[in-house]
Amino acid sequence: MSAEPVLFPRLVAAANRDWAAYIRHRFVLLLATGELPEACFRRYLVQDYLFLIHFARAWGLAIYKSDALGEMRRAQRLVAATLDVEIGLHIDYCRGWGLSEASMASEPEAPATIAYTRFVLDRGVAGDRLDLEVALAPCIVGYGMIAAERMRDPATRLEGNRYREWLEMYAGSDYQGLASEAAAALDEQFARRGGEGRFLTLAHIFAAAARLEADFWKMGMEARS
Amino acid sequence: MSAEPVLFPRLVAAANRDWAAYIRHRFVLLLATGELPEACFRRYLVQDYLFLIHFARAWGLAIYKSDALGEMRRAQRLVAATLDVEIGLHIDYCRGWGLSEASMASEPEAPATIAYTRFVLDRGVAGDRLDLEVALAPCIVGYGMIAAERMRDPATRLEGNRYREWLEMYAGSDYQGLASEAAAALDEQFARRGGEGRFLTLAHIFAAAARLEADFWKMGMEARS
Amino acid sequence: MSAEPVLFPRLVAAANRDWAAYIRHRFVLLLATGELPEACFRRYLVQDYLFLIHFARAWGLAIYKSDALGEMRRAQRLVAATLDVEIGLHIDYCRGWGLSEASMASEPEAPATIAYTRFVLDRGVAGDRLDLEVALAPCIVGYGMIAAERMRDPATRLEGNRYREWLEMYAGSDYQGLASEAAAALDEQFARRGGEGRFLTLAHIFAAAARLEADFWKMGMEARS
Amino acid sequence: MSAEPVLFPRLVAAANRDWAAYIRHRFVLLLATGELPEACFRRYLVQDYLFLIHFARAWGLAIYKSDALGEMRRAQRLVAATLDVEIGLHIDYCRGWGLSEASMASEPEAPATIAYTRFVLDRGVAGDRLDLEVALAPCIVGYGMIAAERMRDPATRLEGNRYREWLEMYAGSDYQGLASEAAAALDEQFARRGGEGRFLTLAHIFAAAARLEADFWKMGMEARS
């Protein structure tokens, strides 16, 4: 049994309204009630496929940035989770939505996709592995929180909801375990690489990443139907 | 006398409509006739200040990526041109528009600013110095082309134009010299680090950067007045 | 059936004496005849363990430097080959030589280990993925050539040779397949990212890496018995 | 008047014998008495020229790793100090020792030069700017301490000492100011990016860099006369 995470809730508290605007974005609320227009979801799916490629690059970078075998292996598992599992699931799932891998791969990246992915990679290269993991946390831990929160919300409707599978995947125990592990890793990194002096900068990175995630939902919402 | 640049025009030709949409963006056309709303220009100025910080970082990265003293010194001159001259001019110029340095530094980066700057830095870190210089070329060489083209356009009106100083700075011989040097450097880099095999990838980088520059103008246009 | 590699033999030919001094180093010849002092082999084993950590980091970097899923997956396989297989085999093998993992992990890196590993990583970060793979080739492809050449040499003695397992592992079909794949990848990278203009620089990187590998054997030879 | 540095003396205390072995290396003691063989000094000079190129690259990297204009400008000054002043002085000085720039530039890097420079760059890329500055401190601050300590040593002989100019340059107020500024910057970085949790890792980086500097002197001592 691992201890309750400490750094992650502090980052969430500091990000405050940016965090709420991300995890309770209209896109997410409509997805949970099943009212999200399909064109919006499709737009999101395609860009999320393009996003995952850079997400795998970020964990490859984390391997390079490791200085202990245990750290390397955790980053390696996340590369594998992305390239061997997530992208595969994504491709299967998207096929069900009429989107082929080739069509997704040939779609241009939206500005919101570029902004978020390259922001994360830049923090990761310019900073150390703690900076990188903090920039990734709104995604990896945030998706777990979003799905769990929606599952507890009485307004959420699973029956007949086209997006049920998405909610259940991120609320499921596999993904929740991954998210908890990522939150715990932040504490381990903060103990070894951090210190209060860094908190302000880390909080800025986290809040900026949360805003860029909210822009990602917004990009989905703006899909032409 | 230096030879006519070769790679740059090929990249422009390959980027085609993306290039035209960038260098003849409505923002630019209205700026040249003096009809651009001031709120749009102010928005652009503030974000361009934030942009310049990452532009200087990119040339710092180019110093690191150099393998010859001459290359390092050219990158060093561009860091100096940015930090010692451009940012200073920018601050002076913005003061004339009622914008203090402190207020600009505290402004959040727009998504369009993040997308373009971090895209350039990512290409620069993941690729080699040629990739980096190609990603920077739409900015450094493009601004020179934009100003020169507008100066030749009969629709341009300098008399009484609030933006005249901007046009004259980028159309002036100092900046035009800098832009020519940057275009010439692309050929030198392509000879040493390139080859036809790379052209397709370089053309993709260039076109993507041109689209992100067009988004930057769009962000200016969308300023609330 | 894959085509014969083209770039690798050209790099070997250009490295010439540096290459021969590496692949036919006295350490290797004595290992093949079984006459290498055990202290030398132990010294090598410990430093090779420390080397593998940076080798895995280099392939993590290659994931970050990829721009296609296929490229990422090949780099991912090499991270896995290193962290899941090679380091494990190494630890088992070293245990047979009386070396525990903890004792190896606490040993300081020799200057020769630092020089080679950080040279590779620096070429990889400052250059693109082709530079990185060329810097890695003397190790990954070279070890395969060394073992295969020694196996064909009548002076090699397997019977009663303490180092037989080492020779058989690198001459075995698993490792030879890995080495062939790495040589083939150089051609694929050279086609997409290269061109004759780069050959001279790549040849310098390759020759420098071969000299640093020879220094690595020398460091083994100089072990105090 | 700036405060006494705090982090630097702690790093020195933690590096202990590695530090003493570096700053009181036989090369340095013989240089101060004028007894160092000229071949050793020439060897050192040539490799130090090659070292400076990577030293400038490291400060270019620091520009990229900055997140405030003040930080960028300090790194920019150190690039300029290296490329505009130090390399120039070095070339002039070496000319007095019969070494042309062309001959130095064509000399292969010694393994000790590769090991130290690439170790610094790797710490700088994999870590953040604090890691980079700590890896550079044994050089930039250490040279100032070495020269100052030798100047206070009664065994040092300036009269008729061929190496007097070297001692006086590094003991002179210009260089001593640069070294003090670098030591002060460590405290500023540690306050913003550090915390006690990082001390152990930083101390390891510092001690490793000091050992690699000592290897650099050793490489000079081993020059064939």
XYZ file of C-alpha atoms in Angstrom, chain A residues 52-205:
154
model
C 0.203 9.778 -28.129
C 3.208 9.736 -30.466
C 4.699 12.697 -28.625
C 3.644 11.230 -25.297
C 5.768 8.155 -26.118
C 8.621 10.467 -27.141
C 8.340 12.175 -23.746
C 8.748 8.871 -21.899
C 11.677 7.994 -24.169
C 13.201 11.286 -23.073
C 12.524 10.254 -19.454
C 14.595 7.097 -20.022
C 17.482 9.284 -21.174
C 16.953 11.590 -18.166
C 17.041 8.747 -15.606
C 19.936 8.124 -13.322
C 18.828 4.879 -11.734
C 17.691 1.577 -13.211
C 14.347 1.702 -11.380
C 13.575 5.111 -12.888
C 14.509 3.897 -16.339
C 12.288 0.878 -16.029
C 9.267 2.933 -15.002
C 9.748 5.211 -18.007
C 10.221 2.141 -20.199
C 6.903 0.720 -18.944
C 5.181 3.951 -19.907
C 6.715 3.887 -23.390
C 5.440 0.308 -23.700
C 2.025 1.215 -22.252
C 1.791 3.907 -24.932
C 3.262 2.154 -27.967
C 2.178 -1.419 -27.281
C -1.155 -0.865 -25.574
C -2.645 2.640 -25.774
C -1.911 3.334 -29.437
C -3.204 -0.140 -30.281
C -6.398 0.302 -28.263
C -6.759 3.723 -29.752
C -6.486 2.361 -33.270
C -9.025 -0.389 -32.529
C -11.349 2.025 -30.822
C -11.085 4.592 -33.603
C -11.785 1.923 -36.191
C -15.127 1.473 -34.413
C -15.644 5.187 -35.050
C -14.799 4.829 -38.723
C -11.289 6.241 -38.433
C -8.439 4.255 -39.980
C -4.872 4.540 -38.662
C -3.666 5.826 -42.021
C -6.251 8.583 -42.066
C -5.315 9.632 -38.531
C -1.590 9.581 -39.251
C -2.052 11.815 -42.281
C -4.165 14.408 -40.446
C -2.268 17.623 -39.646
C -1.677 18.288 -35.983
C -3.997 20.948 -34.573
C -2.289 23.993 -33.014
C -3.628 22.861 -29.627
C -1.928 19.476 -30.067
C 1.349 21.094 -31.053
C 1.179 23.585 -28.187
C 0.619 21.000 -25.480
C 2.959 18.253 -26.682
C 5.883 20.546 -27.495
C 5.425 22.501 -24.258
C 5.811 19.241 -22.318
C 8.852 18.180 -24.326
C 10.493 21.583 -23.941
C 10.034 21.574 -20.151
C 11.436 18.058 -20.172
C 14.525 18.897 -22.176
C 15.256 22.278 -20.589
C 14.553 21.058 -17.070
C 15.209 17.748 -15.369
C 13.063 14.666 -15.017
C 10.943 16.230 -12.267
C 10.026 19.121 -14.586
C 9.128 16.582 -17.256
C 6.942 14.475 -14.978
C 5.152 17.548 -13.623
C 4.382 18.681 -17.179
C 2.999 15.209 -17.964
C 0.936 14.884 -14.766
C -2.160 16.856 -15.882
C -2.519 14.303 -18.645
C -1.599 11.035 -17.007
C -3.036 11.674 -13.532
C -5.686 14.127 -14.708
C -7.415 11.677 -17.064
C -7.792 9.271 -14.161
C -9.356 11.998 -12.000
C -11.660 13.150 -14.772
C -13.077 9.689 -15.375
C -13.375 8.867 -11.665
C -15.146 12.153 -10.928
C -17.575 11.700 -13.801
C -18.341 8.170 -12.645
C -19.369 9.547 -9.219
C -21.494 12.307 -10.769
C -25.251 11.521 -10.767
C -25.596 13.487 -14.028
C -23.441 10.924 -15.804
C -25.406 8.480 -17.911
C -23.723 5.218 -18.944
C -26.761 3.500 -20.416
C -26.806 4.133 -24.149
C -23.865 6.525 -23.936
C -21.664 6.283 -27.056
C -18.683 7.327 -24.953
C -19.180 4.807 -22.167
C -16.164 2.754 -23.180
C -13.907 5.818 -22.902
C -15.180 6.593 -19.386
C -14.876 2.999 -18.253
C -11.361 2.628 -19.593
C -10.015 5.653 -17.728
C -12.081 4.908 -14.609
C -11.033 1.249 -14.711
C -8.558 -0.223 -12.271
C -5.754 -0.611 -14.826
C -5.676 3.044 -15.707
C -6.340 4.160 -12.125
C -3.320 2.108 -11.022
C -1.157 3.785 -13.667
C -2.363 7.215 -12.546
C -1.682 6.468 -8.862
C 1.784 5.240 -9.724
C 2.440 8.468 -11.617
C 1.244 10.586 -8.687
C 3.436 8.594 -6.290
C 6.427 9.021 -8.597
C 6.076 12.791 -8.327
C 6.704 12.552 -4.584
C 9.702 10.308 -5.070
C 11.131 12.732 -7.668
C 10.386 15.750 -5.499
C 12.216 14.165 -2.547
C 15.313 13.440 -4.629
C 15.360 16.319 -7.077
C 13.166 18.913 -5.509
C 12.783 21.113 -2.522
C 10.467 23.960 -1.658
C 12.538 26.339 -3.752
C 11.252 24.590 -6.856
C 7.583 24.538 -5.952
C 6.700 27.858 -7.565
C 8.234 26.927 -10.907
C 6.694 23.460 -10.831
C 3.293 24.964 -10.055
C 3.663 27.257 -13.085
C 4.507 24.314 -15.330
